[in-house]
């Protein structure tokens, strides 16, 4: 069974631009969560989607948004990029709703904002 | 609001010795606790979780963790360390308050484990 895939793996953007990251969960998994990982802040929860609905949201500004499609694939969008948005963005999937279930993480998308 | 702390940024252990990676938490309800590991150039991998029941939880790769409610701790342990255990370890907690839909998972800052040959 294929693991969680994230595209692209690397991105370089400039301040003010917007970016869309994609995540394909493990086949059969309906829940997708997104995390931001930085050296200073560690791993921070962004949001969780289940059945195309956002179920939970972390403490990030409205510039960070996401969505989930009917095939469970998810996208995350960051608008008006800031230097501080440079991070590794991780996607995780699980079979059902809620982070109590074991989450399977993708390799991440490393975003660099110049 | 829940929080989790990993007091050590780095832990060095000689190969073959027992290892402990510390984690303490704070929640208002019942804690759900997790350990994840991140190997270099690889994604996070689930190690183990505590939901309820036996305080000693066994996980992948020979790791185990002990839930201690009075000390609000969930330390990760392994009886005999391997060089291949060298990685970044994250403790995480979710405050299960029943019907609170705002209960998120919170990760610690991570502890880098170095196993010395």
Coordinates of N, CA and C in Angstrom, one line a residue:
Chain A
X1 N 0.9 -1.2 0.0 CA 0.0 0.0 0.0 C 0.9 1.2 0.0
X2 N 0.7 2.2 -0.9 CA 1.5 3.3 -1.0 C 1.3 4.2 0.2
X3 N 2.3 4.9 0.6 CA 2.2 5.8 1.8 C 1.6 7.1 1.4
X4 N 1.7 8.1 2.3 CA 1.2 9.4 2.1 C 2.2 10.1 1.2
X5 N 1.7 10.7 0.2 CA 2.5 11.5 -0.8 C 2.2 13.0 -0.7
X6 N 3.3 13.7 -0.8 CA 3.1 15.2 -0.8 C 3.9 15.8 -2.0
X7 N 3.2 16.7 -2.6 CA 3.9 17.4 -3.7 C 3.6 18.9 -3.6
X8 N 4.6 19.7 -4.1 CA 6.0 19.3 -4.4 C 6.8 19.0 -3.2
X9 N 7.9 18.5 -3.3 CA 8.8 18.2 -2.1 C 9.5 19.5 -1.7
X10 N 9.8 20.3 -2.6 CA 10.5 21.5 -2.3 C 9.9 22.7 -3.1
X11 N 9.9 23.9 -2.5 CA 9.3 25.1 -3.1 C 10.1 26.3 -2.6
X12 N 10.4 27.1 -3.6 CA 11.0 28.4 -3.2 C 10.0 29.5 -3.7
X13 N 9.6 30.4 -2.8 CA 8.7 31.5 -3.2 C 9.3 32.8 -2.6
X14 N 8.7 33.9 -3.1 CA 9.1 35.2 -2.5 C 7.9 35.7 -1.7
X15 N 8.3 36.7 -0.8 CA 7.3 37.3 0.0 C 6.1 37.9 -0.8
X16 N 4.9 37.7 -0.3 CA 3.8 38.2 -0.9 C 3.1 37.2 -1.9
X17 N 3.8 36.2 -2.3 CA 3.2 35.2 -3.2 C 2.3 34.3 -2.4
X18 N 1.6 33.5 -3.1 CA 0.8 32.4 -2.5 C 1.3 31.1 -3.0
X19 N 1.0 30.0 -2.2 CA 1.5 28.7 -2.5 C 0.4 27.7 -2.2
X20 N 0.3 26.6 -3.0 CA -0.6 25.5 -2.7 C 0.2 24.2 -2.6
X21 N 0.0 23.5 -1.5 CA 0.6 22.2 -1.3 C -0.4 21.1 -1.4
X22 N 0.0 20.0 -1.9 CA -0.9 18.9 -2.1 C -0.5 17.7 -1.3
X23 N -1.5 16.9 -0.8 CA -1.3 15.7 0.0 C -2.3 14.7 -0.5
X24 N -1.7 13.5 -0.8 CA -2.6 12.3 -1.1 C -2.5 11.3 0.0
X25 N -3.5 11.0 0.7 CA -3.5 10.1 1.9 C -3.3 8.7 1.4
X26 N -3.1 7.8 2.4 CA -3.1 6.4 2.1 C -4.4 6.0 1.6
X27 N -4.5 5.1 0.7 CA -5.8 4.6 0.2 C -6.7 4.1 1.3
X28 N -7.9 4.6 1.3 CA -8.8 4.2 2.4 C -8.8 5.1 3.6
X29 N -7.8 5.9 3.7 CA -7.8 6.9 4.8 C -8.7 8.1 4.5
X30 N -9.5 8.5 5.4 CA -10.4 9.6 5.1 C -10.1 10.9 5.9
X31 N -9.1 10.8 6.8 CA -8.8 12.0 7.6 C -7.4 12.4 7.2
X32 N -7.3 13.7 7.0 CA -6.0 14.3 6.7 C -5.7 15.5 7.6
X33 N -4.5 15.5 8.2 CA -4.1 16.6 9.0 C -2.9 17.3 8.5
X34 N -2.7 18.6 8.7 CA -1.5 19.3 8.3 C -0.8 19.9 9.5
X35 N 0.5 19.9 9.4 CA 1.4 20.4 10.4 C 2.5 21.3 9.8
X36 N 2.9 22.3 10.6 CA 4.1 23.1 10.2 C 5.2 22.7 11.2
X37 N 6.4 22.4 10.6 CA 7.5 22.1 11.5 C 8.7 23.1 11.2
X38 N 9.1 23.8 12.2 CA 10.2 24.8 12.2 C 11.1 24.5 13.3
X39 N 12.4 24.9 13.2 CA 13.4 24.6 14.3 C 13.0 25.4 15.5
X40 N 12.4 26.5 15.4 CA 12.1 27.3 16.6 C 10.8 26.9 17.3
X41 N 9.8 26.6 16.5 CA 8.5 26.4 17.1 C 8.1 24.9 17.2
X42 N 9.0 24.1 16.5 CA 8.7 22.6 16.5 C 7.6 22.3 15.6
X43 N 6.8 21.3 16.0 CA 5.7 20.8 15.2 C 4.4 21.4 15.6
X44 N 3.7 22.1 14.8 CA 2.5 22.8 15.1 C 1.3 22.4 14.2
X45 N 0.2 22.1 14.9 CA -1.0 21.6 14.2 C -1.6 22.8 13.4
X46 N -1.9 22.5 12.1 CA -2.6 23.5 11.3 C -4.1 23.3 11.2
X47 N -4.4 22.2 10.7 CA -5.9 21.8 10.6 C -6.0 20.3 10.3
X48 N -7.3 19.9 10.5 CA -7.6 18.5 10.2 C -8.9 18.5 9.4
X49 N -8.9 17.6 8.3 CA -10.1 17.5 7.5 C -10.6 16.0 7.5
X50 N -11.8 15.9 7.5 CA -12.5 14.6 7.4 C -13.7 14.7 6.6
X51 N -13.9 13.8 5.6 CA -15.0 13.9 4.7 C -15.3 15.3 4.2
X52 N -14.2 15.9 3.7 CA -14.3 17.2 3.0 C -14.6 18.4 4.0
X53 N -14.7 18.1 5.3 CA -15.0 19.1 6.2 C -13.8 19.4 7.2
X54 N -13.6 20.7 7.5 CA -12.6 21.0 8.4 C -13.1 20.7 9.8
X55 N -12.4 19.8 10.5 CA -12.9 19.3 11.8 C -12.2 20.0 13.0
X56 N -11.0 20.5 12.7 CA -10.2 21.2 13.8 C -9.2 22.1 13.2
X57 N -8.9 23.1 13.9 CA -8.0 24.1 13.4 C -7.0 24.6 14.5
X58 N -5.8 24.8 14.1 CA -4.8 25.3 15.0 C -4.8 26.8 15.0
X59 N -3.8 27.4 15.8 CA -3.8 28.8 15.9 C -2.9 29.5 14.9
X60 N -3.4 29.5 13.7 CA -2.7 30.1 12.6 C -3.5 31.2 12.0
X61 N -2.9 32.2 11.4 CA -3.7 33.2 10.7 C -4.5 32.7 9.6
X62 N -5.5 33.5 9.2 CA -6.4 33.2 8.1 C -5.7 33.0 6.7
X63 N -4.4 33.4 6.7 CA -3.7 33.2 5.4 C -3.5 31.8 5.1
X64 N -3.6 31.0 6.1 CA -3.5 29.5 6.0 C -4.9 28.9 5.8
X65 N -5.0 28.2 4.7 CA -6.3 27.6 4.5 C -6.1 26.2 3.9
X66 N -7.2 25.5 3.9 CA -7.1 24.1 3.3 C -8.4 23.7 2.8
X67 N -8.4 22.5 2.1 CA -9.6 21.9 1.7 C -9.3 20.4 1.5
X68 N -10.4 19.6 1.4 CA -10.3 18.2 1.1 C -11.3 17.9 0.1
X69 N -10.9 17.0 -0.8 CA -11.7 16.7 -1.9 C -12.4 15.3 -1.6
X70 N -13.3 15.0 -2.5 CA -14.1 13.8 -2.3 C -13.3 12.5 -2.3
X71 N -12.1 12.6 -2.9 CA -11.2 11.4 -2.9 C -10.3 11.4 -1.8
X72 N -10.5 12.3 -0.8 CA -9.7 12.5 0.4 C -8.4 13.2 0.2
X73 N -8.0 13.5 -1.0 CA -6.8 14.3 -1.2 C -7.1 15.7 -0.6
X74 N -6.0 16.3 -0.2 CA -6.1 17.6 0.5 C -5.1 18.6 -0.1
X75 N -5.5 19.8 -0.1 CA -4.6 20.9 -0.4 C -4.5 21.9 0.7
X76 N -3.4 22.5 0.8 CA -3.2 23.6 1.8 C -2.7 24.8 1.0
X77 N -3.3 25.9 1.3 CA -2.9 27.2 0.7 C -2.4 28.2 1.7
X78 N -1.3 28.8 1.3 CA -0.9 30.0 2.1 C -0.8 31.2 1.2
X79 N -1.5 32.2 1.6 CA -1.5 33.4 0.8 C -0.6 34.5 1.4
X80 N -0.2 35.4 0.6 CA 0.6 36.6 1.1 C 1.8 36.0 2.0
X81 N 2.6 35.3 1.4 CA 3.7 34.6 2.1 C 4.6 35.6 2.9
X82 N 5.0 35.2 4.1 CA 6.0 35.9 4.9 C 7.2 35.1 5.1
X83 N 8.3 35.7 5.4 CA 9.6 35.0 5.6 C 9.4 33.9 6.7
X84 N 8.6 34.2 7.7 CA 8.4 33.2 8.8 C 7.6 32.0 8.4
X85 N 7.1 32.0 7.2 CA 6.3 30.8 6.7 C 7.3 29.7 6.2
X86 N 8.5 30.0 6.1 CA 9.5 29.0 5.7 C 9.5 27.9 6.7
X87 N 9.2 26.7 6.2 CA 9.1 25.6 7.1 C 8.9 24.3 6.3
X88 N 8.9 23.2 7.1 CA 8.6 21.9 6.5 C 7.1 21.7 6.8
X89 N 6.3 21.5 5.8 CA 4.9 21.3 6.0 C 4.6 19.8 5.8
X90 N 4.0 19.2 6.9 CA 3.8 17.8 6.9 C 2.3 17.5 6.8
X91 N 2.0 16.5 6.1 CA 0.6 16.0 6.0 C 0.6 14.6 6.6
X92 N -0.5 14.3 7.3 CA -0.7 13.0 7.9 C -2.1 12.5 7.6
X93 N -2.2 11.2 7.4 CA -3.5 10.7 7.2 C -3.8 9.6 8.2
X94 N -5.1 9.4 8.5 CA -5.5 8.3 9.3 C -6.8 7.7 8.8
X95 N -7.2 6.5 9.3 CA -8.3 5.9 8.7 C -9.6 6.6 9.0
X96 N -9.7 7.1 10.3 CA -11.0 7.8 10.7 C -10.7 9.1 11.3
X97 N -11.7 9.8 11.7 CA -11.6 11.1 12.2 C -10.9 11.1 13.6
X98 N -10.1 12.2 13.8 CA -9.6 12.4 15.1 C -8.1 11.9 15.2
X99 N -7.4 12.7 15.9 CA -5.9 12.4 16.0 C -5.6 11.3 17.0
X100 N -6.6 10.7 17.6 CA -6.4 9.6 18.4 C -5.9 8.4 17.6
X101 N -6.3 8.4 16.4 CA -5.9 7.3 15.5 C -4.5 7.4 15.1
X102 N -3.8 6.3 14.9 CA -2.4 6.4 14.4 C -2.4 7.2 13.1
X103 N -1.5 8.1 13.1 CA -1.3 9.0 11.9 C -0.1 8.5 11.1
X104 N -0.2 8.6 9.8 CA 0.9 8.2 8.9 C 1.3 9.5 8.2
X105 N 2.5 9.8 8.4 CA 3.0 11.1 7.9 C 3.7 11.0 6.5
X106 N 3.5 12.0 5.7 CA 4.2 12.1 4.4 C 5.6 12.6 4.7
X107 N 6.4 12.7 3.6 CA 7.8 13.2 3.7 C 7.9 14.7 3.9
X108 N 6.8 15.4 3.6 CA 6.8 16.8 3.8 C 7.1 17.6 2.5
X109 N 6.7 18.9 2.6 CA 7.1 19.9 1.5 C 7.9 20.9 2.2
X110 N 9.1 21.1 1.8 CA 9.9 22.2 2.4 C 9.7 23.5 1.6
X111 N 9.2 24.4 2.3 CA 8.9 25.7 1.7 C 9.9 26.7 2.2
X112 N 10.5 27.4 1.2 CA 11.5 28.5 1.5 C 10.9 29.8 1.0
X113 N 10.8 30.8 1.8 CA 10.2 32.1 1.4 C 11.4 33.1 1.4
X114 N 11.7 33.7 0.3 CA 12.8 34.6 0.2 C 12.3 36.1 0.2
Chain B
X1 N -5.8 25.0 28.7 CA -5.2 24.5 27.5 C -4.1 23.5 27.8
X2 N -4.0 22.6 26.9 CA -3.0 21.6 27.1 C -1.6 22.0 26.7
X3 N -0.6 21.4 27.2 CA 0.8 21.7 26.8 C 1.6 20.4 27.0
X4 N 2.7 20.3 26.4 CA 3.6 19.2 26.6 C 5.1 19.7 26.5
X5 N 5.9 19.2 27.4 CA 7.3 19.6 27.5 C 8.2 18.5 27.4
X6 N 9.3 18.7 26.6 CA 10.4 17.7 26.5 C 11.6 18.5 27.0
X7 N 12.0 18.3 28.3 CA 13.0 19.2 28.9 C 14.4 19.1 28.3
X8 N 14.7 18.0 27.6 CA 16.0 17.9 27.0 C 16.0 18.0 25.5
X9 N 16.8 19.0 25.1 CA 17.0 19.1 23.6 C 17.7 18.0 23.0
X10 N 18.6 17.4 23.7 CA 19.5 16.3 23.2 C 19.8 15.3 24.3
X11 N 19.8 14.1 24.0 CA 20.2 13.0 24.9 C 21.2 12.2 24.2
X12 N 22.3 11.9 24.9 CA 23.4 11.1 24.4 C 23.5 9.8 25.3
X13 N 23.5 8.7 24.6 CA 23.5 7.4 25.3 C 24.5 6.4 24.6
X14 N 25.2 5.7 25.3 CA 26.1 4.7 24.7 C 25.3 3.5 24.2
X15 N 25.7 3.0 23.1 CA 25.0 1.8 22.5 C 25.0 0.7 23.6
X16 N 23.9 0.0 23.7 CA 23.7 -1.1 24.6 C 23.2 -0.6 26.0
X17 N 23.3 0.7 26.3 CA 22.8 1.2 27.6 C 21.3 1.5 27.4
X18 N 20.6 1.5 28.6 CA 19.2 1.9 28.5 C 19.0 3.4 28.2
X19 N 18.0 3.7 27.6 CA 17.7 5.1 27.3 C 16.4 5.6 27.8
X20 N 16.3 6.8 28.1 CA 15.0 7.5 28.5 C 14.9 8.8 27.9
X21 N 13.8 9.1 27.2 CA 13.5 10.4 26.7 C 12.3 11.0 27.5
X22 N 12.5 12.1 28.1 CA 11.5 12.6 29.0 C 10.4 13.4 28.3
X23 N 9.2 13.3 28.9 CA 8.0 14.1 28.4 C 7.1 14.3 29.6
X24 N 6.7 15.6 29.8 CA 5.7 15.9 30.8 C 4.6 16.6 30.1
X25 N 3.4 16.6 30.7 CA 2.3 17.2 30.0 C 1.4 17.9 31.0
X26 N 0.5 18.7 30.4 CA -0.5 19.4 31.2 C -1.8 19.4 30.4
X27 N -2.9 18.8 31.0 CA -4.2 18.9 30.4 C -5.2 19.1 31.4
X28 N -6.4 19.5 31.0 CA -7.5 19.7 31.9 C -8.4 18.5 32.1
X29 N -8.4 17.7 31.0 CA -9.2 16.5 31.0 C -8.3 15.3 31.1
X30 N -8.7 14.2 30.4 CA -7.9 13.0 30.3 C -6.9 13.1 29.2
X31 N -5.7 12.8 29.4 CA -4.7 12.9 28.4 C -4.6 11.7 27.4
X32 N -4.5 12.0 26.2 CA -4.1 11.0 25.2 C -2.7 11.3 24.8
X33 N -1.8 10.4 24.9 CA -0.4 10.7 24.7 C 0.2 9.8 23.6
X34 N 1.2 10.4 22.9 CA 1.8 9.7 21.8 C 3.3 10.0 21.8
X35 N 4.0 9.1 21.2 CA 5.4 9.3 20.8 C 5.6 9.0 19.3
X36 N 6.3 10.0 18.7 CA 6.6 9.8 17.2 C 8.1 10.0 17.1
X37 N 8.7 9.4 16.1 CA 10.1 9.5 15.8 C 10.3 10.0 14.4
X38 N 11.3 10.8 14.2 CA 11.6 11.4 12.9 C 13.1 11.0 12.6
X39 N 13.3 10.1 11.6 CA 14.6 9.8 11.2 C 15.1 10.8 10.2
X40 N 16.4 11.0 10.0 CA 16.9 11.9 9.0 C 16.3 11.7 7.6
X41 N 15.8 12.7 7.0 CA 15.3 12.7 5.6 C 14.1 11.7 5.5
X42 N 13.4 11.4 6.6 CA 12.2 10.6 6.5 C 11.1 11.3 7.3
X43 N 9.9 10.9 7.0 CA 8.8 11.5 7.7 C 8.6 11.0 9.1
X44 N 7.8 11.6 9.9 CA 7.5 11.1 11.2 C 6.8 9.8 11.2
X45 N 7.2 9.0 12.2 CA 6.6 7.6 12.3 C 6.1 7.5 13.7
X46 N 4.9 6.9 13.8 CA 4.2 6.6 15.0 C 5.0 5.5 15.8
X47 N 5.2 5.7 17.1 CA 5.9 4.7 17.9 C 4.9 4.0 18.8
X48 N 4.1 4.8 19.6 CA 3.2 4.2 20.5 C 2.3 5.3 21.0
X49 N 1.2 4.8 21.7 CA 0.2 5.8 22.2 C -0.4 5.2 23.5
X50 N -0.8 6.1 24.4 CA -1.5 5.8 25.6 C -2.9 6.4 25.5
X51 N -3.9 5.6 25.6 CA -5.3 6.1 25.6 C -5.9 5.8 27.0
X52 N -5.8 4.6 27.4 CA -6.4 4.2 28.7 C -5.8 2.8 29.0
X53 N -6.0 2.3 30.2 CA -5.6 1.0 30.5 C -4.2 0.9 31.2
X54 N -3.5 -0.1 30.8 CA -2.1 -0.4 31.4 C -1.2 0.8 31.3
X55 N -0.6 1.2 32.3 CA 0.3 2.4 32.3 C 1.5 2.2 31.5
X56 N 2.0 1.0 31.3 CA 3.1 0.7 30.5 C 2.7 0.3 29.1
X57 N 3.1 1.1 28.1 CA 2.7 0.9 26.7 C 3.9 0.4 25.9
X58 N 3.7 -0.6 25.2 CA 4.8 -1.1 24.3 C 4.5 -0.7 22.9
X59 N 5.6 -0.3 22.2 CA 5.5 0.2 20.8 C 6.4 -0.4 19.9
X60 N 6.7 0.3 18.8 CA 7.5 -0.2 17.7 C 9.0 -0.2 18.1
X61 N 9.8 -1.0 17.5 CA 11.3 -1.0 17.6 C 11.8 -1.2 19.0
X62 N 11.0 -1.9 19.8 CA 11.4 -2.2 21.2 C 11.2 -1.1 22.2
X63 N 10.6 0.0 21.8 CA 10.4 1.1 22.7 C 9.1 0.9 23.6
X64 N 9.1 1.5 24.7 CA 8.0 1.5 25.6 C 7.9 2.8 26.3
X65 N 6.8 3.1 26.8 CA 6.6 4.4 27.6 C 5.7 4.1 28.8
X66 N 6.0 4.8 29.8 CA 5.2 4.6 31.1 C 4.4 5.9 31.4
X67 N 3.1 5.7 31.5 CA 2.2 6.8 31.8 C 2.2 6.9 33.4
X68 N 2.5 8.1 33.9 CA 2.5 8.3 35.3 C 1.6 9.5 35.6
X69 N 0.4 9.3 36.0 CA -0.6 10.3 36.2 C -0.2 11.3 37.3
X70 N 0.3 10.8 38.4 CA 0.7 11.7 39.5 C 1.8 12.7 39.1
X71 N 2.7 12.2 38.3 CA 3.8 13.1 37.9 C 3.6 13.7 36.5
X72 N 2.4 13.4 35.9 CA 2.0 13.9 34.6 C 3.2 13.7 33.6
X73 N 3.7 12.5 33.6 CA 4.8 12.2 32.7 C 4.5 11.0 31.8
X74 N 5.2 11.0 30.7 CA 5.0 9.9 29.7 C 6.4 9.7 29.1
X75 N 7.4 9.2 29.9 CA 8.7 9.0 29.4 C 8.9 7.8 28.5
X76 N 9.7 8.0 27.4 CA 9.9 7.0 26.5 C 11.2 6.2 26.9
X77 N 11.2 4.9 26.8 CA 12.3 4.1 27.3 C 12.6 3.0 26.3
X78 N 13.8 2.5 26.4 CA 14.3 1.3 25.7 C 15.4 0.7 26.5
X79 N 15.3 -0.6 26.8 CA 16.3 -1.3 27.6 C 17.7 -1.2 27.1
X80 N 17.9 -1.3 25.8 CA 19.2 -1.4 25.2 C 19.2 -0.6 23.9
X81 N 20.0 0.5 23.9 CA 19.9 1.4 22.7 C 20.8 0.9 21.6
X82 N 20.3 1.2 20.4 CA 21.0 0.9 19.2 C 21.4 2.1 18.5
X83 N 22.5 2.1 17.7 CA 22.9 3.3 17.0 C 21.8 3.7 16.0
X84 N 21.1 2.8 15.5 CA 20.0 3.1 14.6 C 18.8 3.8 15.2
X85 N 18.8 3.9 16.6 CA 17.8 4.6 17.3 C 18.0 6.2 17.3
X86 N 19.2 6.6 16.8 CA 19.5 8.0 16.7 C 18.5 8.7 15.8
X87 N 17.8 9.6 16.3 CA 16.7 10.3 15.6 C 16.2 11.4 16.5
X88 N 15.1 12.1 15.9 CA 14.4 13.1 16.7 C 13.1 12.6 17.2
X89 N 12.9 12.7 18.5 CA 11.7 12.1 19.1 C 10.7 13.2 19.6
X90 N 9.5 13.0 19.2 CA 8.4 13.9 19.6 C 7.4 13.3 20.5
X91 N 7.1 13.9 21.6 CA 6.0 13.5 22.5 C 4.8 14.4 22.1
X92 N 3.6 13.9 22.1 CA 2.4 14.7 21.8 C 1.3 14.3 22.8
X93 N 0.4 15.3 23.0 CA -0.7 15.1 23.9 C -2.0 15.7 23.3
X94 N -3.1 15.0 23.5 CA -4.4 15.5 23.2 C -5.2 15.5 24.4
X95 N -5.8 16.6 24.7 CA -6.7 16.7 25.9 C -8.1 16.3 25.5
X96 N -8.5 15.0 25.9 CA -9.8 14.6 25.6 C -10.8 15.0 26.6
X97 N -11.5 16.1 26.2 CA -12.5 16.6 27.2 C -13.9 16.2 26.8
X98 N -14.0 15.1 26.1 CA -15.3 14.6 25.8 C -15.9 15.2 24.5
X99 N -16.6 16.3 24.7 CA -17.3 16.9 23.6 C -16.7 18.2 23.1
X100 N -15.5 18.4 23.6 CA -14.8 19.7 23.2 C -14.2 19.5 21.8
X101 N -14.7 20.1 20.8 CA -14.2 19.9 19.5 C -13.0 20.8 19.2
X102 N -12.6 21.5 20.2 CA -11.4 22.4 20.1 C -10.2 21.7 20.6
X103 N -10.3 20.4 20.9 CA -9.1 19.7 21.5 C -8.2 19.3 20.4
X104 N -7.0 19.9 20.4 CA -6.1 19.7 19.3 C -4.9 18.8 19.9
X105 N -4.1 18.3 19.0 CA -2.9 17.6 19.4 C -1.8 18.6 19.5
X106 N -1.1 18.5 20.5 CA 0.1 19.4 20.8 C 1.3 18.6 20.8
X107 N 2.3 19.0 20.1 CA 3.6 18.3 20.0 C 4.6 19.0 20.9
X108 N 5.5 18.3 21.5 CA 6.7 18.9 22.2 C 7.7 19.3 21.1
X109 N 8.7 20.0 21.6 CA 9.7 20.6 20.7 C 10.6 19.5 20.1
X110 N 10.6 18.4 20.7 CA 11.4 17.3 20.2 C 12.7 17.1 21.0
X111 N 13.2 15.9 21.1 CA 14.5 15.6 21.7 C 15.3 14.8 20.7
X112 N 16.5 15.3 20.5 CA 17.4 14.6 19.6 C 18.2 13.6 20.4
X113 N 18.0 12.3 20.0 CA 18.7 11.2 20.6 C 19.9 10.8 19.8
X114 N 21.1 10.8 20.5 CA 22.3 10.4 19.8 C 22.8 9.1 20.6
X115 N 22.9 8.0 19.8 CA 23.4 6.8 20.4 C 24.8 6.6 19.9
X116 N 25.7 6.6 20.9 CA 27.2 6.6 20.6 C 27.7 5.1 20.5
X117 N 28.4 4.8 19.4 CA 28.8 3.4 19.2 C 30.0 3.1 20.2

